[in-house]
mmCIF file of C-alpha atoms and ligand atoms in Angstrom:
data_model
loop_
_atom_site.group_PDB
_atom_site.id
_atom_site.type_symbol
_atom_site.label_atom_id
_atom_site.label_comp_id
_atom_site.label_asym_id
_atom_site.label_seq_id
_atom_site.Cartn_x
_atom_site.Cartn_y
_atom_site.Cartn_z
ATOM 1 C CA MET A 1 18.215 10.902 13.066
ATOM 2 C CA LYS A 2 15.629 12.962 10.788
ATOM 3 C CA ILE A 3 14.560 10.834 7.984
ATOM 4 C CA PHE A 4 12.975 12.139 4.630
ATOM 5 C CA VAL A 5 10.237 9.333 3.341
ATOM 6 C CA VAL A 6 9.811 9.691 -0.278
ATOM 7 C CA ASN A 7 6.948 8.167 -2.295
ATOM 8 C CA CYS A 8 7.115 8.839 -5.803
ATOM 9 C CA GLY A 9 4.339 8.156 -8.408
ATOM 10 C CA SER A 10 4.096 8.951 -12.092
ATOM 11 C CA SER A 11 2.793 12.512 -11.574
ATOM 12 C CA SER A 12 2.962 12.949 -7.542
ATOM 13 C CA ILE A 13 5.298 12.806 -4.761
ATOM 14 C CA LYS A 14 4.153 12.447 -1.342
ATOM 15 C CA TYR A 15 6.758 12.808 1.508
ATOM 16 C CA GLN A 16 7.116 12.931 5.359
ATOM 17 C CA LEU A 17 9.998 14.278 7.329
ATOM 18 C CA ILE A 18 10.164 11.809 10.573
ATOM 19 C CA ASP A 19 12.112 12.401 13.675
ATOM 20 C CA MET A 20 13.443 8.942 14.843
ATOM 21 C CA LYS A 21 14.043 10.162 18.501
ATOM 22 C CA ASN A 22 10.241 9.599 19.135
ATOM 23 C CA GLU A 23 8.898 8.427 15.609
ATOM 24 C CA SER A 24 7.247 11.723 15.108
ATOM 25 C CA VAL A 25 6.269 13.484 11.823
ATOM 26 C CA ILE A 26 7.996 16.817 11.692
ATOM 27 C CA ALA A 27 6.577 17.770 8.245
ATOM 28 C CA LYS A 28 4.524 16.059 5.257
ATOM 29 C CA GLY A 29 2.998 17.036 2.073
ATOM 30 C CA LEU A 30 2.373 15.974 -1.435
ATOM 31 C CA ILE A 31 3.212 17.308 -4.905
ATOM 32 C CA GLU A 32 0.468 16.744 -7.689
ATOM 33 C CA ARG A 33 0.364 17.200 -11.239
ATOM 34 C CA ILE A 34 4.061 16.873 -12.182
ATOM 35 C CA GLY A 35 4.594 17.682 -15.869
ATOM 36 C CA MET A 36 0.979 19.153 -16.115
ATOM 37 C CA LYS A 37 -0.654 22.285 -15.702
ATOM 38 C CA GLY A 38 -1.823 22.954 -12.445
ATOM 39 C CA SER A 39 1.068 21.168 -10.541
ATOM 40 C CA MET A 40 1.074 22.304 -6.957
ATOM 41 C CA LEU A 41 3.129 21.528 -3.791
ATOM 42 C CA THR A 42 0.988 21.520 -0.397
ATOM 43 C CA HIS A 43 3.378 21.396 2.336
ATOM 44 C CA THR A 44 2.434 21.153 6.356
ATOM 45 C CA THR A 45 5.091 21.722 9.000
ATOM 46 C CA VAL A 46 3.601 20.135 12.024
ATOM 47 C CA GLY A 47 2.498 23.122 14.450
ATOM 48 C CA LYS A 48 2.432 25.611 11.488
ATOM 49 C CA ASP A 49 -0.348 26.462 9.010
ATOM 50 C CA LYS A 50 -0.532 24.327 5.632
ATOM 51 C CA VAL A 51 0.662 26.304 2.676
ATOM 52 C CA LYS A 52 -0.251 25.630 -0.917
ATOM 53 C CA LEU A 53 2.323 26.577 -3.347
ATOM 54 C CA PRO A 54 1.428 26.480 -7.059
ATOM 55 C CA SER A 55 4.034 26.734 -9.635
ATOM 56 C CA ALA A 56 5.352 24.876 -12.914
ATOM 57 C CA ILE A 57 6.766 21.473 -11.771
ATOM 58 C CA PRO A 58 7.947 19.855 -14.815
ATOM 59 C CA ASP A 59 9.724 16.812 -13.438
ATOM 60 C CA HIS A 60 10.821 14.772 -10.242
ATOM 61 C CA VAL A 61 13.803 16.600 -9.797
ATOM 62 C CA ASP A 62 12.323 19.978 -9.934
ATOM 63 C CA GLY A 63 9.706 18.310 -7.370
ATOM 64 C CA ILE A 64 11.961 17.192 -4.946
ATOM 65 C CA LYS A 65 14.118 20.502 -5.207
ATOM 66 C CA LYS A 66 10.613 22.365 -4.304
ATOM 67 C CA ILE A 67 9.818 20.329 -1.456
ATOM 68 C CA LEU A 68 13.533 20.607 0.081
ATOM 69 C CA ALA A 69 13.336 24.225 -0.470
ATOM 70 C CA ALA A 70 9.810 24.183 1.366
ATOM 71 C CA LEU A 71 11.438 22.221 4.251
ATOM 72 C CA VAL A 72 14.230 24.776 4.805
ATOM 73 C CA ASN A 73 11.740 27.796 4.328
ATOM 74 C CA GLU A 74 11.996 30.365 7.015
ATOM 75 C CA LYS A 75 8.410 31.096 7.317
ATOM 76 C CA TYR A 76 6.658 27.391 6.914
ATOM 77 C CA GLY A 77 9.802 25.221 6.863
ATOM 78 C CA ALA A 78 10.834 22.648 9.439
ATOM 79 C CA LEU A 79 14.704 22.604 9.150
ATOM 80 C CA THR A 80 17.389 25.266 9.229
ATOM 81 C CA SER A 81 19.375 23.261 7.096
ATOM 82 C CA LEU A 82 19.105 20.439 4.592
ATOM 83 C CA SER A 83 22.180 18.771 6.577
ATOM 84 C CA GLU A 84 19.626 17.710 9.319
ATOM 85 C CA ILE A 85 18.247 15.097 6.826
ATOM 86 C CA ASP A 86 20.183 11.987 7.839
ATOM 87 C CA ALA A 87 18.893 9.688 5.225
ATOM 88 C CA VAL A 88 15.967 9.484 2.555
ATOM 89 C CA GLY A 89 13.791 6.282 2.570
ATOM 90 C CA HIS A 90 11.979 5.468 -0.724
ATOM 91 C CA ARG A 91 8.895 3.458 -1.153
ATOM 92 C CA VAL A 92 9.526 1.104 -4.429
ATOM 93 C CA VAL A 93 6.838 -0.779 -5.620
ATOM 94 C CA HIS A 94 8.468 -3.958 -7.230
ATOM 95 C CA GLY A 95 11.402 -5.597 -5.689
ATOM 96 C CA GLY A 96 10.698 -9.025 -7.697
ATOM 97 C CA GLU A 97 12.179 -11.744 -6.232
ATOM 98 C CA LYS A 98 15.530 -9.941 -5.721
ATOM 99 C CA TYR A 99 14.418 -8.267 -2.486
ATOM 100 C CA SER A 100 12.905 -9.739 0.429
ATOM 101 C CA ALA A 101 14.031 -6.854 2.692
ATOM 102 C CA SER A 102 14.958 -3.337 2.512
ATOM 103 C CA VAL A 103 18.285 -2.428 1.070
ATOM 104 C CA LEU A 104 20.795 0.542 0.786
ATOM 105 C CA ILE A 105 20.846 2.073 -2.511
ATOM 106 C CA ASP A 106 23.833 1.883 -4.708
ATOM 107 C CA ALA A 107 24.466 1.957 -8.413
ATOM 108 C CA LYS A 108 23.798 -1.955 -8.719
ATOM 109 C CA VAL A 109 20.521 -1.665 -6.680
ATOM 110 C CA LEU A 110 19.230 1.056 -9.008
ATOM 111 C CA ARG A 111 20.288 -1.023 -12.068
ATOM 112 C CA THR A 112 18.207 -3.759 -10.594
ATOM 113 C CA VAL A 113 15.256 -1.920 -9.705
ATOM 114 C CA ASP A 114 15.437 -0.163 -13.304
ATOM 115 C CA LYS A 115 15.535 -3.861 -14.851
ATOM 116 C CA LEU A 116 12.466 -4.803 -12.601
ATOM 117 C CA SER A 117 10.656 -1.742 -14.257
ATOM 118 C CA GLU A 118 9.881 -4.477 -17.071
ATOM 119 C CA MET A 119 7.393 -6.062 -14.581
ATOM 120 C CA ALA A 120 6.085 -2.744 -13.185
ATOM 121 C CA PRO A 121 6.217 -0.390 -16.069
ATOM 122 C CA LEU A 122 3.762 2.060 -14.348
ATOM 123 C CA HIS A 123 5.334 2.058 -11.076
ATOM 124 C CA ASN A 124 9.218 1.305 -10.853
ATOM 125 C CA PRO A 125 10.293 4.125 -13.234
ATOM 126 C CA PRO A 126 8.638 7.212 -11.219
ATOM 127 C CA ASN A 127 10.407 5.415 -7.921
ATOM 128 C CA ILE A 128 13.475 5.439 -9.866
ATOM 129 C CA ALA A 129 13.012 9.185 -10.904
ATOM 130 C CA GLY A 130 12.493 9.919 -7.189
ATOM 131 C CA ILE A 131 15.863 8.161 -6.126
ATOM 132 C CA LYS A 132 18.083 9.856 -8.813
ATOM 133 C CA ALA A 133 16.476 13.275 -8.049
ATOM 134 C CA CYS A 134 17.580 12.816 -4.304
ATOM 135 C CA LYS A 135 20.911 11.508 -5.256
ATOM 136 C CA LYS A 136 21.503 14.523 -7.572
ATOM 137 C CA LEU A 137 20.055 17.040 -4.589
ATOM 138 C CA MET A 138 21.701 15.252 -1.643
ATOM 139 C CA PRO A 139 24.677 13.142 -3.092
ATOM 140 C CA LYS A 140 25.989 12.495 0.407
ATOM 141 C CA VAL A 141 23.016 11.293 2.211
ATOM 142 C CA PRO A 142 22.383 7.491 2.174
ATOM 143 C CA GLN A 143 19.087 6.100 0.567
ATOM 144 C CA VAL A 144 17.215 3.069 1.490
ATOM 145 C CA ALA A 145 14.742 1.603 -0.866
ATOM 146 C CA VAL A 146 11.483 0.072 0.887
ATOM 147 C CA PHE A 147 9.965 -2.652 -1.575
ATOM 148 C CA ASP A 148 6.078 -3.246 -1.596
ATOM 149 C CA THR A 149 6.648 -6.770 -2.662
ATOM 150 C CA ALA A 150 9.221 -7.601 -0.052
ATOM 151 C CA PHE A 151 7.008 -8.951 2.859
ATOM 152 C CA HIS A 152 5.393 -11.294 0.599
ATOM 153 C CA GLN A 153 8.585 -13.211 -0.711
ATOM 154 C CA THR A 154 7.961 -15.545 2.094
ATOM 155 C CA MET A 155 4.862 -17.213 -0.030
ATOM 156 C CA PRO A 156 5.660 -20.685 -0.755
ATOM 157 C CA PRO A 157 5.577 -21.641 -4.647
ATOM 158 C CA VAL A 158 2.106 -23.077 -4.183
ATOM 159 C CA ALA A 159 0.552 -19.778 -3.595
ATOM 160 C CA TYR A 160 2.710 -17.643 -5.882
ATOM 161 C CA MET A 161 2.716 -20.029 -8.995
ATOM 162 C CA TYR A 162 0.406 -19.546 -11.612
ATOM 163 C CA GLY A 163 -1.272 -22.334 -13.953
ATOM 164 C CA LEU A 164 0.585 -21.131 -17.025
ATOM 165 C CA LYS A 165 3.744 -22.972 -18.637
ATOM 166 C CA TYR A 166 6.455 -23.114 -16.152
ATOM 167 C CA ASP A 167 8.651 -21.140 -18.762
ATOM 168 C CA GLU A 168 6.595 -18.044 -18.191
ATOM 169 C CA TYR A 169 7.850 -18.212 -14.599
ATOM 170 C CA LYS A 170 11.408 -18.902 -15.300
ATOM 171 C CA LYS A 171 12.167 -16.729 -18.339
ATOM 172 C CA SER A 172 9.685 -13.749 -17.515
ATOM 173 C CA GLY A 173 9.397 -14.079 -13.573
ATOM 174 C CA ILE A 174 5.656 -14.125 -14.139
ATOM 175 C CA ARG A 175 4.180 -15.310 -10.846
ATOM 176 C CA ARG A 176 2.189 -13.729 -7.900
ATOM 177 C CA TYR A 177 4.308 -10.929 -5.902
ATOM 178 C CA GLY A 178 1.696 -9.216 -4.059
ATOM 179 C CA PHE A 179 1.826 -5.524 -2.731
ATOM 180 C CA HIS A 180 1.022 -3.278 0.089
ATOM 181 C CA GLY A 181 3.628 -5.461 1.939
ATOM 182 C CA SER A 182 4.789 -2.474 3.991
ATOM 183 C CA SER A 183 1.245 -2.145 5.196
ATOM 184 C CA HIS A 184 0.470 -5.840 5.750
ATOM 185 C CA ARG A 185 3.708 -5.953 7.707
ATOM 186 C CA TYR A 186 2.998 -3.070 9.996
ATOM 187 C CA VAL A 187 -0.671 -3.976 10.848
ATOM 188 C CA SER A 188 0.198 -7.686 11.522
ATOM 189 C CA ALA A 189 3.129 -6.887 13.855
ATOM 190 C CA TYR A 190 0.885 -4.374 15.568
ATOM 191 C CA ALA A 191 -1.759 -6.846 16.084
ATOM 192 C CA ALA A 192 0.459 -9.235 17.861
ATOM 193 C CA LYS A 193 1.438 -6.395 20.312
ATOM 194 C CA MET A 194 -2.219 -5.526 20.649
ATOM 195 C CA LEU A 195 -3.053 -9.220 21.314
ATOM 196 C CA LYS A 196 0.080 -9.635 23.702
ATOM 197 C CA LYS A 197 1.351 -12.844 21.730
ATOM 198 C CA PRO A 198 4.519 -13.423 19.913
ATOM 199 C CA ALA A 199 3.746 -13.329 16.078
ATOM 200 C CA SER A 200 5.415 -16.507 15.629
ATOM 201 C CA LYS A 201 2.165 -17.793 17.588
ATOM 202 C CA LEU A 202 -0.632 -16.405 15.347
ATOM 203 C CA ARG A 203 -2.629 -16.672 12.132
ATOM 204 C CA ILE A 204 -3.672 -13.244 11.156
ATOM 205 C CA ILE A 205 -5.794 -12.185 7.927
ATOM 206 C CA THR A 206 -4.845 -8.543 7.260
ATOM 207 C CA CYS A 207 -7.516 -6.707 5.021
ATOM 208 C CA HIS A 208 -6.030 -3.585 3.662
ATOM 209 C CA LEU A 209 -9.039 -1.862 2.079
ATOM 210 C CA GLY A 210 -8.603 1.525 0.533
ATOM 211 C CA ASN A 211 -8.503 2.715 -3.163
ATOM 212 C CA GLY A 212 -6.547 -0.176 -3.887
ATOM 213 C CA SER A 213 -7.214 -3.241 -1.833
ATOM 214 C CA SER A 214 -5.439 -6.529 -0.863
ATOM 215 C CA ILE A 215 -5.858 -9.362 1.716
ATOM 216 C CA ALA A 216 -2.956 -11.106 3.045
ATOM 217 C CA ALA A 217 -2.484 -14.580 5.129
ATOM 218 C CA VAL A 218 -0.022 -13.847 7.544
ATOM 219 C CA TYR A 219 1.042 -17.204 9.241
ATOM 220 C CA LYS A 220 3.489 -17.175 12.049
ATOM 221 C CA GLY A 221 4.412 -13.312 11.266
ATOM 222 C CA LYS A 222 5.044 -14.432 7.762
ATOM 223 C CA SER A 223 3.078 -13.744 4.603
ATOM 224 C CA ILE A 224 2.049 -17.205 2.891
ATOM 225 C CA ASP A 225 -0.518 -15.784 0.502
ATOM 226 C CA THR A 226 -2.031 -12.536 -0.567
ATOM 227 C CA SER A 227 -4.803 -11.354 -3.284
ATOM 228 C CA MET A 228 -2.644 -9.184 -5.476
ATOM 229 C CA GLY A 229 -0.709 -10.876 -8.050
ATOM 230 C CA PHE A 230 1.947 -10.275 -10.654
ATOM 231 C CA THR A 231 0.194 -6.659 -10.866
ATOM 232 C CA PRO A 232 -1.581 -4.521 -8.217
ATOM 233 C CA LEU A 233 -4.763 -5.465 -10.731
ATOM 234 C CA ALA A 234 -5.653 -8.817 -9.081
ATOM 235 C CA GLY A 235 -7.762 -9.729 -6.284
ATOM 236 C CA LEU A 236 -10.505 -7.798 -4.867
ATOM 237 C CA ILE A 237 -12.715 -5.447 -6.788
ATOM 238 C CA MET A 238 -11.159 -1.858 -5.984
ATOM 239 C CA GLY A 239 -11.994 1.810 -6.560
ATOM 240 C CA THR A 240 -11.003 1.587 -10.420
ATOM 241 C CA ARG A 241 -9.669 -1.988 -10.622
ATOM 242 C CA CYS A 242 -11.384 -5.007 -11.658
ATOM 243 C CA GLY A 243 -9.609 -7.286 -9.614
ATOM 244 C CA ASP A 244 -10.035 -10.825 -10.402
ATOM 245 C CA ILE A 245 -11.658 -11.698 -13.607
ATOM 246 C CA ASP A 246 -11.821 -14.802 -16.108
ATOM 247 C CA PRO A 247 -8.685 -14.411 -17.776
ATOM 248 C CA ALA A 248 -10.393 -15.302 -21.317
ATOM 249 C CA VAL A 249 -12.411 -11.935 -20.937
ATOM 250 C CA VAL A 250 -9.206 -9.841 -21.820
ATOM 251 C CA PRO A 251 -8.982 -10.969 -25.463
ATOM 252 C CA VAL A 252 -12.828 -10.645 -25.904
ATOM 253 C CA LEU A 253 -12.868 -7.110 -24.592
ATOM 254 C CA MET A 254 -9.640 -6.157 -26.763
ATOM 255 C CA ALA A 255 -11.497 -7.245 -29.900
ATOM 256 C CA LYS A 256 -14.676 -6.040 -29.002
ATOM 257 C CA LYS A 257 -13.605 -2.425 -28.103
ATOM 258 C CA LYS A 258 -10.756 -2.437 -30.341
ATOM 259 C CA LEU A 259 -8.297 -1.907 -27.586
ATOM 260 C CA ASP A 260 -4.405 -2.696 -27.819
ATOM 261 C CA PRO A 261 -2.532 -4.103 -24.634
ATOM 262 C CA ALA A 262 -1.845 -0.582 -22.937
ATOM 263 C CA ALA A 263 -5.461 0.459 -23.754
ATOM 264 C CA MET A 264 -6.907 -2.587 -22.149
ATOM 265 C CA ASP A 265 -4.614 -2.257 -19.241
ATOM 266 C CA LYS A 266 -5.771 1.338 -18.554
ATOM 267 C CA TYR A 267 -9.324 0.379 -19.046
ATOM 268 C CA MET A 268 -8.875 -2.345 -16.204
ATOM 269 C CA ASN A 269 -7.114 -0.292 -13.905
ATOM 270 C CA LYS A 270 -8.884 3.276 -14.227
ATOM 271 C CA GLU A 271 -12.411 2.593 -15.532
ATOM 272 C CA CYS A 272 -13.485 -0.493 -13.783
ATOM 273 C CA GLY A 273 -14.014 -1.633 -10.133
ATOM 274 C CA VAL A 274 -16.692 -0.179 -7.974
ATOM 275 C CA LEU A 275 -16.566 2.784 -10.144
ATOM 276 C CA GLY A 276 -17.140 0.899 -13.313
ATOM 277 C CA VAL A 277 -19.963 -1.330 -11.786
ATOM 278 C CA SER A 278 -21.705 1.568 -9.968
ATOM 279 C CA GLY A 279 -21.437 4.264 -12.415
ATOM 280 C CA VAL A 280 -21.172 6.528 -9.567
ATOM 281 C CA SER A 281 -17.813 6.886 -8.018
ATOM 282 C CA SER A 282 -14.717 5.087 -6.680
ATOM 283 C CA ASP A 283 -15.355 6.638 -3.428
ATOM 284 C CA PHE A 284 -16.965 4.416 -0.749
ATOM 285 C CA ARG A 285 -18.590 7.254 0.811
ATOM 286 C CA ASP A 286 -20.306 8.480 -2.525
ATOM 287 C CA LEU A 287 -21.268 4.962 -3.013
ATOM 288 C CA GLU A 288 -23.079 4.781 0.151
ATOM 289 C CA THR A 289 -24.947 8.183 -0.149
ATOM 290 C CA ALA A 290 -25.993 6.915 -3.679
ATOM 291 C CA ALA A 291 -27.226 3.447 -2.394
ATOM 292 C CA ALA A 292 -28.980 5.027 0.619
ATOM 293 C CA LYS A 293 -30.993 6.988 -2.074
ATOM 294 C CA GLY A 294 -32.134 3.946 -3.763
ATOM 295 C CA ASN A 295 -29.028 3.501 -6.445
ATOM 296 C CA ALA A 296 -29.041 -0.364 -6.934
ATOM 297 C CA ARG A 297 -25.805 -0.506 -8.794
ATOM 298 C CA ALA A 298 -24.048 1.578 -6.119
ATOM 299 C CA GLN A 299 -25.582 -1.172 -3.676
ATOM 300 C CA LEU A 300 -24.272 -3.757 -6.066
ATOM 301 C CA ALA A 301 -20.813 -2.413 -6.072
ATOM 302 C CA LEU A 302 -20.605 -2.475 -2.145
ATOM 303 C CA ASP A 303 -22.287 -5.816 -1.859
ATOM 304 C CA MET A 304 -19.747 -7.219 -4.493
ATOM 305 C CA PHE A 305 -16.895 -5.793 -2.541
ATOM 306 C CA CYS A 306 -18.106 -7.137 0.925
ATOM 307 C CA TYR A 307 -18.657 -10.708 -0.542
ATOM 308 C CA GLN A 308 -15.058 -10.986 -2.173
ATOM 309 C CA VAL A 309 -13.447 -9.814 1.146
ATOM 310 C CA LYS A 310 -15.533 -12.506 2.985
ATOM 311 C CA LYS A 311 -14.543 -14.861 0.467
ATOM 312 C CA TYR A 312 -10.787 -14.246 1.128
ATOM 313 C CA ILE A 313 -11.276 -14.365 4.623
ATOM 314 C CA GLY A 314 -12.789 -17.859 4.319
ATOM 315 C CA ALA A 315 -10.023 -18.871 1.936
ATOM 316 C CA TYR A 316 -7.096 -18.023 4.294
ATOM 317 C CA ALA A 317 -8.682 -19.117 7.349
ATOM 318 C CA ALA A 318 -8.789 -22.401 5.374
ATOM 319 C CA VAL A 319 -4.844 -22.218 4.211
ATOM 320 C CA MET A 320 -3.855 -21.395 7.740
ATOM 321 C CA ASP A 321 -6.133 -24.117 9.436
ATOM 322 C CA GLY A 322 -7.991 -21.446 11.409
ATOM 323 C CA VAL A 323 -7.445 -17.574 12.094
ATOM 324 C CA ASP A 324 -6.616 -15.791 15.381
ATOM 325 C CA ALA A 325 -7.235 -12.413 14.141
ATOM 326 C CA ILE A 326 -8.582 -10.137 11.493
ATOM 327 C CA VAL A 327 -7.263 -6.838 10.932
ATOM 328 C CA PHE A 328 -8.841 -4.199 9.314
ATOM 329 C CA THR A 329 -6.756 -0.981 7.668
ATOM 330 C CA ALA A 330 -6.624 1.643 5.205
ATOM 331 C CA GLY A 331 -9.254 4.315 4.059
ATOM 332 C CA VAL A 332 -12.128 1.963 3.859
ATOM 333 C CA GLY A 333 -11.024 -0.614 6.550
ATOM 334 C CA GLU A 334 -10.161 2.290 9.087
ATOM 335 C CA ASN A 335 -13.262 4.513 8.356
ATOM 336 C CA ASP A 336 -16.030 2.418 7.109
ATOM 337 C CA ILE A 337 -18.139 1.056 10.008
ATOM 338 C CA GLY A 338 -20.927 -0.620 7.788
ATOM 339 C CA THR A 339 -18.477 -2.207 5.375
ATOM 340 C CA ARG A 340 -16.366 -3.762 8.469
ATOM 341 C CA ALA A 341 -19.757 -4.888 9.978
ATOM 342 C CA LYS A 342 -21.210 -6.234 6.529
ATOM 343 C CA ILE A 343 -18.151 -8.446 5.913
ATOM 344 C CA CYS A 344 -17.902 -9.962 9.366
ATOM 345 C CA GLU A 345 -21.752 -10.815 8.978
ATOM 346 C CA GLY A 346 -22.231 -14.519 8.832
ATOM 347 C CA LEU A 347 -18.785 -15.379 9.838
ATOM 348 C CA ASP A 348 -20.050 -16.847 13.016
ATOM 349 C CA TYR A 349 -19.046 -20.371 11.998
ATOM 350 C CA LEU A 350 -15.450 -19.140 12.007
ATOM 351 C CA GLY A 351 -15.817 -17.635 15.571
ATOM 352 C CA VAL A 352 -16.160 -14.186 14.397
ATOM 353 C CA LYS A 353 -18.452 -11.673 16.529
ATOM 354 C CA LEU A 354 -18.234 -8.247 15.976
ATOM 355 C CA ASP A 355 -19.376 -5.886 18.987
ATOM 356 C CA LYS A 356 -21.619 -3.083 17.330
ATOM 357 C CA LYS A 357 -20.809 -0.789 19.861
ATOM 358 C CA ARG A 358 -16.848 -1.199 19.560
ATOM 359 C CA ASN A 359 -17.196 -1.154 15.717
ATOM 360 C CA ASN A 360 -18.772 2.347 16.006
ATOM 361 C CA VAL A 361 -15.073 3.841 15.607
ATOM 362 C CA ARG A 362 -12.880 5.327 13.120
ATOM 363 C CA GLY A 363 -8.902 5.584 12.497
ATOM 364 C CA GLU A 364 -7.817 4.261 16.143
ATOM 365 C CA ALA A 365 -6.184 1.226 17.026
ATOM 366 C CA THR A 366 -8.683 -0.765 18.781
ATOM 367 C CA GLU A 367 -10.495 -4.183 19.118
ATOM 368 C CA ILE A 368 -13.787 -4.195 17.628
ATOM 369 C CA SER A 369 -14.882 -7.893 18.219
ATOM 370 C CA SER A 370 -16.861 -8.816 21.363
ATOM 371 C CA ALA A 371 -15.183 -10.310 24.542
ATOM 372 C CA LYS A 372 -16.623 -13.749 23.619
ATOM 373 C CA SER A 373 -15.329 -13.881 19.904
ATOM 374 C CA LYS A 374 -12.926 -16.439 19.503
ATOM 375 C CA VAL A 375 -11.521 -14.678 16.638
ATOM 376 C CA LYS A 376 -10.031 -11.265 17.515
ATOM 377 C CA VAL A 377 -11.328 -8.612 15.022
ATOM 378 C CA LEU A 378 -8.877 -5.325 15.257
ATOM 379 C CA LEU A 379 -8.984 -2.044 13.565
ATOM 380 C CA ILE A 380 -5.296 -0.796 12.848
ATOM 381 C CA PRO A 381 -4.441 2.571 11.253
ATOM 382 C CA THR A 382 -1.660 1.420 8.831
ATOM 383 C CA ASN A 383 1.550 3.534 8.752
ATOM 384 C CA GLU A 384 3.645 2.562 5.570
ATOM 385 C CA GLU A 385 5.691 5.833 5.963
ATOM 386 C CA LEU A 386 6.845 4.700 9.558
ATOM 387 C CA VAL A 387 7.813 1.410 8.213
ATOM 388 C CA ILE A 388 10.072 3.111 5.408
ATOM 389 C CA ALA A 389 11.343 5.296 8.066
ATOM 390 C CA ARG A 390 12.328 2.432 10.508
ATOM 391 C CA ASP A 391 13.890 0.331 7.923
ATOM 392 C CA THR A 392 16.057 3.345 6.823
ATOM 393 C CA ASP A 393 16.898 4.254 10.515
ATOM 394 C CA LYS A 394 18.169 0.565 10.966
ATOM 395 C CA ILE A 395 20.144 0.003 7.811
ATOM 396 C CA CYS A 396 21.753 3.682 8.187
ATOM 397 C CA LYS A 397 22.633 3.264 11.812
ATOM 398 C CA GLY A 398 24.184 0.023 10.986
ATOM 399 C CA LEU A 399 26.299 2.094 8.201
ATOM 400 C CA LYS A 400 27.553 4.527 10.916
ATOM 401 C CA LYS A 401 29.000 1.566 13.072
ATOM 402 C CA LYS A 402 30.861 0.033 9.996
HETATM 403 P P1 AMP B 501 -6.871 4.889 0.875
HETATM 404 O O1 AMP B 501 -6.452 4.314 -0.497
HETATM 405 O O2 AMP B 501 -6.422 4.020 1.885
HETATM 406 O O3 AMP B 501 -6.329 6.404 1.088
HETATM 407 O O4 AMP B 501 -8.330 5.086 0.875
HETATM 408 C C1 AMP B 501 -9.263 6.010 0.268
HETATM 409 C C2 AMP B 501 -10.551 5.480 0.270
HETATM 410 O O5 AMP B 501 -11.008 5.430 1.617
HETATM 411 C C3 AMP B 501 -11.453 6.365 -0.349
HETATM 412 O O6 AMP B 501 -11.698 6.482 -1.735
HETATM 413 C C4 AMP B 501 -12.806 6.062 0.542
HETATM 414 O O7 AMP B 501 -13.433 5.031 -0.519
HETATM 415 C C5 AMP B 501 -12.664 5.365 1.719
HETATM 416 N N1 AMP B 501 -13.044 6.126 2.706
HETATM 417 C C6 AMP B 501 -12.335 7.211 3.470
HETATM 418 N N2 AMP B 501 -13.036 7.538 4.648
HETATM 419 C C7 AMP B 501 -14.094 6.828 4.276
HETATM 420 C C8 AMP B 501 -15.310 7.054 5.296
HETATM 421 N N3 AMP B 501 -15.409 7.806 6.362
HETATM 422 N N4 AMP B 501 -16.236 6.228 4.910
HETATM 423 C C9 AMP B 501 -16.315 5.218 3.979
HETATM 424 N N5 AMP B 501 -15.092 5.161 3.348
HETATM 425 C C10 AMP B 501 -14.062 5.987 3.387
#
């Protein structure tokens, strides 16, 4: 079974072609700047040279068309015919309360995902555009939606309700949903395997720390709380997102800066976070370079991030009555040795002992706590595409049997 995994953003499409025989990536790539000047497809078939293909790409249908053409290109492609693609798996950001697992896409599902766009106006519409484009270009190939929110649907009301009037939840679905679900699900299951224990016997805190960051409390294999909320703006301070702030700041700033709701949303999503605090960059590597040269605001942004991650670890250890493992994943979690060390500093009371030597590692699944550490600290590279491919494979295999 060969699965085409698609992740559509508003102006981008990321993709992988995965052979489920050995779960290997055959080809992957990215389209950037859809509908803008300078749009480009960057494609790599494993074992061949990477190609950069600039051209006008007005919309998602054209983008998918160009990706499929690249996949069957004689020189740099990976397939002899598009009929080799058995199924398509789509990352869909918001599944609301409707979807607690991945689902085969039909007209009804598409309508529901469209309706959920009300809650994720920036995210669901491009996901839908990708689904429609694939449907148009490969009408007979089954398509599956894998939701970012699905893994967190096990949260109890005490964790997902906000202190607003109950009607806002009942009428508008305003509550915590959580995101990065495929990543938290993947690394928590991987951690159980590394620890050679069933997930049902473990309390794991998963720290997905990248440009967007979130933390989840995974109790007996299920997410029972997570730091992102109704949108992916909540929780930790992130690259350009502010994370949790006093909600009363919002109307104050809107009035002061004369911002309408859309402009305020953009401000909090794109101009704040470690970028806004430091005035330097959203990238942790740039912040570390600046901090090493004495830039106090870059240091403050880094310190705030570590402090907040630590606070969530403490909170989630409290709600799970302890913790057996802490997992670091995503760009910062997998690569930033210093940030991992700083977060784990002073967590001795919890039974966390990081091993300095073991922690001197990037991007590989390994234990980074000392042999004496009561709480295991693990580095696990995430693989959201593989989660999407596995779910798609499972659902589509079932189809054939019917
Ligand atoms: P992601 O969103 O998971 O792709 O993570 C991207 C972020 O990871 C970048 O913006 C950087 O802040 C961070 N990152 C990647 N590599 C490193 C590294 N070697 N050291 C520190 N941070 C890194």
